[in-house]
PDB file of C-alpha atoms in Angstrom:
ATOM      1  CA  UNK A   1      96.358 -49.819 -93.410  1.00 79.00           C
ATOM      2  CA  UNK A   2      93.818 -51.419 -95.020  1.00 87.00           C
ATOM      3  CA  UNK A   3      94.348 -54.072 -98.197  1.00 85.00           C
ATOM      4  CA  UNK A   4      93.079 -51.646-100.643  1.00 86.00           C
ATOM      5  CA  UNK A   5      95.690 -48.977 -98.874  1.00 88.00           C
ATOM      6  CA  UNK A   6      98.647 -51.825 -99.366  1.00 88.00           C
ATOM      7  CA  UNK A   7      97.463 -51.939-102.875  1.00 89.00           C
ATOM      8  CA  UNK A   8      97.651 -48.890-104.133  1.00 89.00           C
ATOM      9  CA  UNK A   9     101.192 -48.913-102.129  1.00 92.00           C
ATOM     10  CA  UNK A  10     102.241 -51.083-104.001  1.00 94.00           C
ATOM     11  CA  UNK A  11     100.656 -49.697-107.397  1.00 93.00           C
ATOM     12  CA  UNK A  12     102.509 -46.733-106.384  1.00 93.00           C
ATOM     13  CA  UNK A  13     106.151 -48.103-105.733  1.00 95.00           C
ATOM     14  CA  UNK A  14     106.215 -50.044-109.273  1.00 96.00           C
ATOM     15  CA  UNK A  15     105.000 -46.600-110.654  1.00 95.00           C
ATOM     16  CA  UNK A  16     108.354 -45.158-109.047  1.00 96.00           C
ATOM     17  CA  UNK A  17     110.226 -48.009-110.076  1.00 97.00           C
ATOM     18  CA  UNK A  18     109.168 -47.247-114.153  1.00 97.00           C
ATOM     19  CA  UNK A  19     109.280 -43.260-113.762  1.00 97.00           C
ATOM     20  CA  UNK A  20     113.244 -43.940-112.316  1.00 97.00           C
ATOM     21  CA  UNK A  21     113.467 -46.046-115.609  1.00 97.00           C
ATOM     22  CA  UNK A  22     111.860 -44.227-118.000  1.00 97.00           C
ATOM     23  CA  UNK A  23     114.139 -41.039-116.635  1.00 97.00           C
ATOM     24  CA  UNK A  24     117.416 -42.926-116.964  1.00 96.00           C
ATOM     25  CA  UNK A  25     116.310 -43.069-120.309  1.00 96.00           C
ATOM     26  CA  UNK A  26     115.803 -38.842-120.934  1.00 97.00           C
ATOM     27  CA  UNK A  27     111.670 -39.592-120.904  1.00 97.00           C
ATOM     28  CA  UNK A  28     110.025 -36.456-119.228  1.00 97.00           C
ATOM     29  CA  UNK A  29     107.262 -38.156-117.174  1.00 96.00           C
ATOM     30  CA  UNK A  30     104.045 -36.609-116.051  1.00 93.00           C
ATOM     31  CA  UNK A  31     102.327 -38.547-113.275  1.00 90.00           C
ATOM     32  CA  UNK A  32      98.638 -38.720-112.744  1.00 81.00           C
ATOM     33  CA  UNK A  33      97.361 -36.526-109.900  1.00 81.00           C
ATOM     34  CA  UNK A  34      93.938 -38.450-110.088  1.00 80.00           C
ATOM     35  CA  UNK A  35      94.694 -42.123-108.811  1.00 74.00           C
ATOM     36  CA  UNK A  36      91.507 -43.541-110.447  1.00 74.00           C
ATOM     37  CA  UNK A  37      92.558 -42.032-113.650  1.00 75.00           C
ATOM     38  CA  UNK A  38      90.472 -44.192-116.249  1.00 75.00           C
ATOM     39  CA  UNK A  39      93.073 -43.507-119.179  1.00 80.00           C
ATOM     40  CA  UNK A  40      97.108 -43.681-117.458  1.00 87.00           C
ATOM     41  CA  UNK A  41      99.233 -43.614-115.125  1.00 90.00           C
ATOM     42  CA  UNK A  42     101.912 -41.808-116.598  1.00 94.00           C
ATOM     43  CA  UNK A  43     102.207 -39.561-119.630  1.00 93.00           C
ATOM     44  CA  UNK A  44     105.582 -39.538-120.951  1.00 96.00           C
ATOM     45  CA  UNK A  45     106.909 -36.945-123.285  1.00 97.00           C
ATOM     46  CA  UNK A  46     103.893 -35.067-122.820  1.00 94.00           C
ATOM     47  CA  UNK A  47     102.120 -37.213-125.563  1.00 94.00           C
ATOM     48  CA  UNK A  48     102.221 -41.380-124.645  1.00 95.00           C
ATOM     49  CA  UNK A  49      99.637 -42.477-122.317  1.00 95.00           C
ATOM     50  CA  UNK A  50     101.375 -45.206-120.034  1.00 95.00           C
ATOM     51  CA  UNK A  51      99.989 -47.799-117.712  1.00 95.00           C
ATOM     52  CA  UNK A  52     101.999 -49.671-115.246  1.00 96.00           C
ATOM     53  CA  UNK A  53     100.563 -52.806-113.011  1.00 97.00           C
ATOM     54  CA  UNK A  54     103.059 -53.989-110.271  1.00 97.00           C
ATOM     55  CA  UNK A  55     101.758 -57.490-109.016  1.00 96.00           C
ATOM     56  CA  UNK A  56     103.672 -61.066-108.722  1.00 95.00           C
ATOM     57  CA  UNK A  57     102.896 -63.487-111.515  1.00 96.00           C
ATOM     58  CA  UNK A  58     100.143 -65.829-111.468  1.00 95.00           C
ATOM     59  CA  UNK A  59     102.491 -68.458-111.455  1.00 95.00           C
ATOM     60  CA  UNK A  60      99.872 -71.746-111.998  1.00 94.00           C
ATOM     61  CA  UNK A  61      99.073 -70.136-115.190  1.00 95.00           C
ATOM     62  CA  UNK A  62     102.493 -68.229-116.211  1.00 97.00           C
ATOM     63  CA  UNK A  63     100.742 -64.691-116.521  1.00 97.00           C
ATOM     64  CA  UNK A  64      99.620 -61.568-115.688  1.00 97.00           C
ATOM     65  CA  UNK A  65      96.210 -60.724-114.466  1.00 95.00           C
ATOM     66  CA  UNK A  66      93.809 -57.744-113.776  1.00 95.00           C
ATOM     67  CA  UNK A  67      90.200 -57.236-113.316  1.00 94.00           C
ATOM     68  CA  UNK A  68      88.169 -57.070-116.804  1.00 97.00           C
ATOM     69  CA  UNK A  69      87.486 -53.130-115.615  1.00 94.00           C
ATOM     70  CA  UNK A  70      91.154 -52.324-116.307  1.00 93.00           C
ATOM     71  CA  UNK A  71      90.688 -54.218-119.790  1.00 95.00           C
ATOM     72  CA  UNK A  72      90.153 -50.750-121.543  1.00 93.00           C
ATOM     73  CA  UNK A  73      92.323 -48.788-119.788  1.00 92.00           C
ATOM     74  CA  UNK A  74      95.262 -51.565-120.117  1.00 94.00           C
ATOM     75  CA  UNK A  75      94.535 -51.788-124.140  1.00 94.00           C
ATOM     76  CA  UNK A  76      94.088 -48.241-125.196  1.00 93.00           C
ATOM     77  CA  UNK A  77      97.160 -46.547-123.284  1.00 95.00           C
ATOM     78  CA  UNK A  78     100.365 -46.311-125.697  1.00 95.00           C
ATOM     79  CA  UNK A  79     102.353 -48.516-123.291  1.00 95.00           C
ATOM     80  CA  UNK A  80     101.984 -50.903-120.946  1.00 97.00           C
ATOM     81  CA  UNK A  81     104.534 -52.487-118.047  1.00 98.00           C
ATOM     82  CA  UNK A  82     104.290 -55.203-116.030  1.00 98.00           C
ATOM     83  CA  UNK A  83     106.255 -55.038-112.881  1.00 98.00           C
ATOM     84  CA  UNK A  84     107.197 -58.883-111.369  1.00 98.00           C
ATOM     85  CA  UNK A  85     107.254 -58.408-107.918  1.00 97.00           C
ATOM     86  CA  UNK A  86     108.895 -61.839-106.380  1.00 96.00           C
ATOM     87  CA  UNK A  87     106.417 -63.667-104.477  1.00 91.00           C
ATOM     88  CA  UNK A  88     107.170 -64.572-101.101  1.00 87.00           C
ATOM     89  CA  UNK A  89     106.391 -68.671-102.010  1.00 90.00           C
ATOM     90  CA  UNK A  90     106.142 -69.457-105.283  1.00 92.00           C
ATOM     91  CA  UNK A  91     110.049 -68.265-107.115  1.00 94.00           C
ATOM     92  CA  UNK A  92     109.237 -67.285-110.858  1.00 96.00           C
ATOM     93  CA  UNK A  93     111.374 -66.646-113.886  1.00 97.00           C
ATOM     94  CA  UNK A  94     109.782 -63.537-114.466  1.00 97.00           C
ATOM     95  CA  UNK A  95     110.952 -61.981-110.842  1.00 97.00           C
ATOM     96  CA  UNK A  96     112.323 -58.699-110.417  1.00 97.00           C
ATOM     97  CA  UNK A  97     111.756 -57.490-114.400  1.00 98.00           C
ATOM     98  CA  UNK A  98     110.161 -55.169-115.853  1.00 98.00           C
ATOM     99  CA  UNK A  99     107.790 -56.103-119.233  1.00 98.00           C
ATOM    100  CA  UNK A 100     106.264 -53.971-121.950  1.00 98.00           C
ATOM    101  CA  UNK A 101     103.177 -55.312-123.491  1.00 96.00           C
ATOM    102  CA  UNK A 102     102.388 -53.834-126.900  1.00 89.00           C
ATOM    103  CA  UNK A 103      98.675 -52.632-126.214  1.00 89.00           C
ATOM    104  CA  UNK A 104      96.265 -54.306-129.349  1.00 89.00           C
ATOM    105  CA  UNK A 105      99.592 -57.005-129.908  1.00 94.00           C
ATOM    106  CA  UNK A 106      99.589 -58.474-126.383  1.00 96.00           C
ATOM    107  CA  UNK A 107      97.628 -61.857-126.394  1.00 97.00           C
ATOM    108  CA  UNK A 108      95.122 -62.233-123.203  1.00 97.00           C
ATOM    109  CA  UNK A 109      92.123 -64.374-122.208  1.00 97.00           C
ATOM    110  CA  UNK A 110      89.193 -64.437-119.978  1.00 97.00           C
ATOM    111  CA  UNK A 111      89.300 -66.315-116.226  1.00 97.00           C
ATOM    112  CA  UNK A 112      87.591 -67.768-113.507  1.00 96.00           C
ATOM    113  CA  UNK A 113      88.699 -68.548-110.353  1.00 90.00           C
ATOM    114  CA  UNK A 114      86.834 -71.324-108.141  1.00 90.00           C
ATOM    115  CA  UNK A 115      84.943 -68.694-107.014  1.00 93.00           C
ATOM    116  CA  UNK A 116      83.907 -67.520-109.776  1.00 95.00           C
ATOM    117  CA  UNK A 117      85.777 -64.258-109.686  1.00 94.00           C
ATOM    118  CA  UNK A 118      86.557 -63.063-113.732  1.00 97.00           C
ATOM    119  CA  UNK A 119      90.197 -62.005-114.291  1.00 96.00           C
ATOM    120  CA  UNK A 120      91.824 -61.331-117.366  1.00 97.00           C
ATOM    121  CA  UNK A 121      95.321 -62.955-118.049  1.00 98.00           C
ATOM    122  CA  UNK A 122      97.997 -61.975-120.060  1.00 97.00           C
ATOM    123  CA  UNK A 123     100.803 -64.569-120.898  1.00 98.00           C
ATOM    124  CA  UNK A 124     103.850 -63.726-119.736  1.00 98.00           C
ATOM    125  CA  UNK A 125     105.693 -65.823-122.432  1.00 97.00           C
ATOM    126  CA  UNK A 126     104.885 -64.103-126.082  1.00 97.00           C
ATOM    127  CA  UNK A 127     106.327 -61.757-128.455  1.00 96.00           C
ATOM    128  CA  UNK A 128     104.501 -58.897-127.290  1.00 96.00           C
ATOM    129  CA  UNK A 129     105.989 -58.481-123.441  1.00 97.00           C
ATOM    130  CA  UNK A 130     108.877 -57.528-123.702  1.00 97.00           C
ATOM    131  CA  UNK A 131     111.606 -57.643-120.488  1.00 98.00           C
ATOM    132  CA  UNK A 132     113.012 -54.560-120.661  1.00 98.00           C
ATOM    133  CA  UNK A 133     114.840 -54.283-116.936  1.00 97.00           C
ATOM    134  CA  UNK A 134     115.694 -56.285-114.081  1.00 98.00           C
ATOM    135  CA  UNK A 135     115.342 -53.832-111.027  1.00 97.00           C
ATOM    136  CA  UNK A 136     118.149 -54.301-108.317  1.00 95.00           C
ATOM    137  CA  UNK A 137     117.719 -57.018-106.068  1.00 94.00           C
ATOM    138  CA  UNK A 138     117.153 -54.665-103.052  1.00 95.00           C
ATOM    139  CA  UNK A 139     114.161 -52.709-104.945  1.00 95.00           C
ATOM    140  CA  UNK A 140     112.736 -56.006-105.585  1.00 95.00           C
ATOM    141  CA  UNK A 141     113.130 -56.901-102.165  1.00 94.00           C
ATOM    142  CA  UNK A 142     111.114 -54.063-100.681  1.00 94.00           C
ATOM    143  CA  UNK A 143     108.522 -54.369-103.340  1.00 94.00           C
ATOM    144  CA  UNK A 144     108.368 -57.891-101.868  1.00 95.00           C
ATOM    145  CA  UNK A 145     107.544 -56.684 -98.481  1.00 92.00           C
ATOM    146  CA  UNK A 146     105.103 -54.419 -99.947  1.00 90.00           C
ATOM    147  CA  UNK A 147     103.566 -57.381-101.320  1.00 91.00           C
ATOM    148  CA  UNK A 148     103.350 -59.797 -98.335  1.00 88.00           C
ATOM    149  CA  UNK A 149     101.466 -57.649 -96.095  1.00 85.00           C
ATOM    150  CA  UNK A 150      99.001 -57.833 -98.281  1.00 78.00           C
ATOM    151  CA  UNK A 151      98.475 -61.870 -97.493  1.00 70.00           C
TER     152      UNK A 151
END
């Protein structure tokens, strides 16, 4: 498979891992049949746009990241989650939960790597992510797999 295969793998399993959630909960959940959707993931309840990004923390900088192209989509759904996969190194607080970020309450700011590479990173310590679930420690496991083929 190729990285951008592993990726969306990934996207895909912390998708599952928030439908399985949401449903515990009595949500009805609509997936997206297009996977470059521009607006959601999810809809839920057949009226709340959702948006889920499964990645391990940026631990250096205790946050969240995605490209500035997701910026829209990230702000203007009606939720979004965060799912902390454990990275295979680098042991974070946030491992294994779930977050909500409030879309237009959730703090963020503009990045550059060394190589100049923009990124947009959202603070995993404010009022407006939320934990809302610890998955099991197997699911986090095999989201951890997921995750180190893709280094």
């Amino acid at each position: 498979m190729t990285k951008e295969e592993l990726m969306n793998e990934l996207g895909l399993a912390g998708e599952k891992v928030v439908i399985n959630m949401l449903s515990d909960e009595g949500c009805k959940i609509k997936t997206s049949v297009d996977k470059y959707d521009s607006e959601k993931d999810l809809l839920v309840n057949g009226k709340y746009k959702v948006e889920v990004k499964t990645q391990a923390p940026f631990v250096k900088e205790n946050s969240f990241s995605f490209l500035p192209n997701q910026l829209k989509k990230c702000t203007s759904a009606d939720v979004l989650y965060f799912v902390s996969v454990p990275h295979t190194t680098w042991p974070h607080f946030s491992d294994g939960w779930i977050y909500r970020a409030v879309p237009g309450e959730f703090k963020y700011r503009n990045w550059k790597d060394r190589w100049g590479k923009e990124r947009i990173l959202i603070p995993i310590e404010q009022e407006a992510l939320i934990p809302v679930m610890k998955m099991t420690d197997e699911k986090a496991k095999e989201l951890q797999l997921l995750l180190s083929t893709l280094y």
